[in-house]
Tab-separated table of C-alpha atoms in Angstrom:
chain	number	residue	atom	x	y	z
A	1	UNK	CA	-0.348	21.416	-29.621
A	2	UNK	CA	2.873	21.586	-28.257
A	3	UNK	CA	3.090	21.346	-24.444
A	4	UNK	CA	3.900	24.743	-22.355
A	5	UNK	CA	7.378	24.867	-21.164
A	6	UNK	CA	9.173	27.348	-18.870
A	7	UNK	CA	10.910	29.887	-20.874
A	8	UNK	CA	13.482	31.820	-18.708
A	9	UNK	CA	12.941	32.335	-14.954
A	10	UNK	CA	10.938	35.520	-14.257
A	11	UNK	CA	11.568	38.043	-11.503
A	12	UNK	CA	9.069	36.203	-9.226
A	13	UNK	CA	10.834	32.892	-10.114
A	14	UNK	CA	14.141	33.952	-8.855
A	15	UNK	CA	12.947	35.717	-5.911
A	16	UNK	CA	11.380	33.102	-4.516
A	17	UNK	CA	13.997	30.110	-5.417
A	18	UNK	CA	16.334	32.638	-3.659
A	19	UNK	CA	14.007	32.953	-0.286
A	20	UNK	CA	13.237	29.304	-0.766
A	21	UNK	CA	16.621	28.211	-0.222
A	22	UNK	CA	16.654	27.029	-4.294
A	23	UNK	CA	19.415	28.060	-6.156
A	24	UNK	CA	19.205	30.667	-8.758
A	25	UNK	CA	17.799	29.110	-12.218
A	26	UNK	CA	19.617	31.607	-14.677
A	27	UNK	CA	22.393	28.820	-16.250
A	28	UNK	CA	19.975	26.138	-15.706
A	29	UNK	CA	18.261	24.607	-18.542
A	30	UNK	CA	14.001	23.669	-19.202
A	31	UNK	CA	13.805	20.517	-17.224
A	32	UNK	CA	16.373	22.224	-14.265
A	33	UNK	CA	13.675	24.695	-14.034
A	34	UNK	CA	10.500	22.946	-14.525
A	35	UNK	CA	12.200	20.573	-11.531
A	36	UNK	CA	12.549	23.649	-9.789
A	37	UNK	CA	9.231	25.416	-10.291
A	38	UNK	CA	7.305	21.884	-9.665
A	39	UNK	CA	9.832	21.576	-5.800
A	40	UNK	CA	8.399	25.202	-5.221
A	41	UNK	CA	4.904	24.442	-6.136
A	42	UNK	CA	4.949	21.177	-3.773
A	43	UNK	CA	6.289	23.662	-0.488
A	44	UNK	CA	2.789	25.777	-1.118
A	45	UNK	CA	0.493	23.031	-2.202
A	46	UNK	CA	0.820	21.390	1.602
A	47	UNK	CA	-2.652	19.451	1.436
A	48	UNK	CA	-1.217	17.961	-1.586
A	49	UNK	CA	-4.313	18.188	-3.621
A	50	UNK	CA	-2.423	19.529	-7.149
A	51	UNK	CA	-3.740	23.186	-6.261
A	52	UNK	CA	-3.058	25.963	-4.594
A	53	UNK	CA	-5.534	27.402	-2.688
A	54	UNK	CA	-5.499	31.571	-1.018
A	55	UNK	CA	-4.442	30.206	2.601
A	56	UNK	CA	-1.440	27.626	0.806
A	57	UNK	CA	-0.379	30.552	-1.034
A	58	UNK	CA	-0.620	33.125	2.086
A	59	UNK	CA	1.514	30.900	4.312
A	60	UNK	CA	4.067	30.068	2.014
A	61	UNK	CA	5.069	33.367	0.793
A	62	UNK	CA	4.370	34.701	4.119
A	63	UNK	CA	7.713	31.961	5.087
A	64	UNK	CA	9.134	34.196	2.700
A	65	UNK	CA	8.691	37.539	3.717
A	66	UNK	CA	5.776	38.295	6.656
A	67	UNK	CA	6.077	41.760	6.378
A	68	UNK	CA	5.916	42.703	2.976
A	69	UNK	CA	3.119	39.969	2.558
A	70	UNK	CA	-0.077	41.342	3.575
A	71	UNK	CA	-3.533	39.892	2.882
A	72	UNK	CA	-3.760	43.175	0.028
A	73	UNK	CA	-0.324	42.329	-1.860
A	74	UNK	CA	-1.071	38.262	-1.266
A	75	UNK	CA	-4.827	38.789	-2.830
A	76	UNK	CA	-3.579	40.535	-5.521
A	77	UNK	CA	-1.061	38.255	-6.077
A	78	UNK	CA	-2.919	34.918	-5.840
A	79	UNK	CA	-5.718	36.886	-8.596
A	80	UNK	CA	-3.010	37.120	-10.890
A	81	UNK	CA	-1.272	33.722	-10.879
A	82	UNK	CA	-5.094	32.338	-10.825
A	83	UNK	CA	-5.442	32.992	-14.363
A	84	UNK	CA	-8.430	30.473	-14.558
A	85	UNK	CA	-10.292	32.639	-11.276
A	86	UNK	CA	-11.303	29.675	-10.033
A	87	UNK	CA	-9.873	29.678	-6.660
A	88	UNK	CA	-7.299	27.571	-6.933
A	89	UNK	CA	-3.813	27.985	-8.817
A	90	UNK	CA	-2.747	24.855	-10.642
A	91	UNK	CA	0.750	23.804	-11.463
A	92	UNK	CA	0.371	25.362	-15.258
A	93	UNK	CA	-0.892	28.495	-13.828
A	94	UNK	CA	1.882	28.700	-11.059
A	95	UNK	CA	4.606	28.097	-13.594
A	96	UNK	CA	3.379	30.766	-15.792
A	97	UNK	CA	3.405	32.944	-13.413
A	98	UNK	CA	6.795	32.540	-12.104
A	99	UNK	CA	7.779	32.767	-15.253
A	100	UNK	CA	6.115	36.020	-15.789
A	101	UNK	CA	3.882	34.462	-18.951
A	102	UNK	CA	0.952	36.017	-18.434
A	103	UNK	CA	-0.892	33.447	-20.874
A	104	UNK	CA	-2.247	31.100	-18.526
């Protein structure tokens, strides 16, 4: 089995390498962007335990934007880059969904 790699940045990718300070992936190539997805997955895993948890995930994006963030859009939005609904978004899961593959 081949290993998953990022295809081309999705919407939330660029958003959030944009609000992030990142610059935008569209010229860059795969490892550019896995770099970049695994720097933005290291600012919201802060306990540094290779998962993101609800409360990582609420205060980073709420760096990003604390008004549009509320606890309804950040729930929703931590359920769907959870694919496994375990609680905790790993780095495959987080990349996928920054991506916009839904295939988790």
């Amino acid at each position: 089995r081949t290993p998953w790699r990022p295809r081309s940045p999705g919407p939330v990718m660029m958003g959030l390498l944009s609000a992030m300070g990142g610059d935008s992936p569209a010229t860059s190539g795969g490892n550019q962007s896995a770099e970049k997805i695994s720097a933005i997955f290291a600012k919201f895993d802060t306990n540094k335990d290779n998962s993101i948890d609800l409360e990582e995930f609420k205060t980073a994006l709420r760096k990003v934007d604390p008004v549009f963030f509320t606890n309804p859009v950040l729930e929703t939005l931590f359920e769907a880059a959870n694919a496994a609904q375990d609680g905790r978004i790993k780095y495959t899961e987080f990349a996928r969904w920054l991506c916009g593959d839904g295939k988790a």
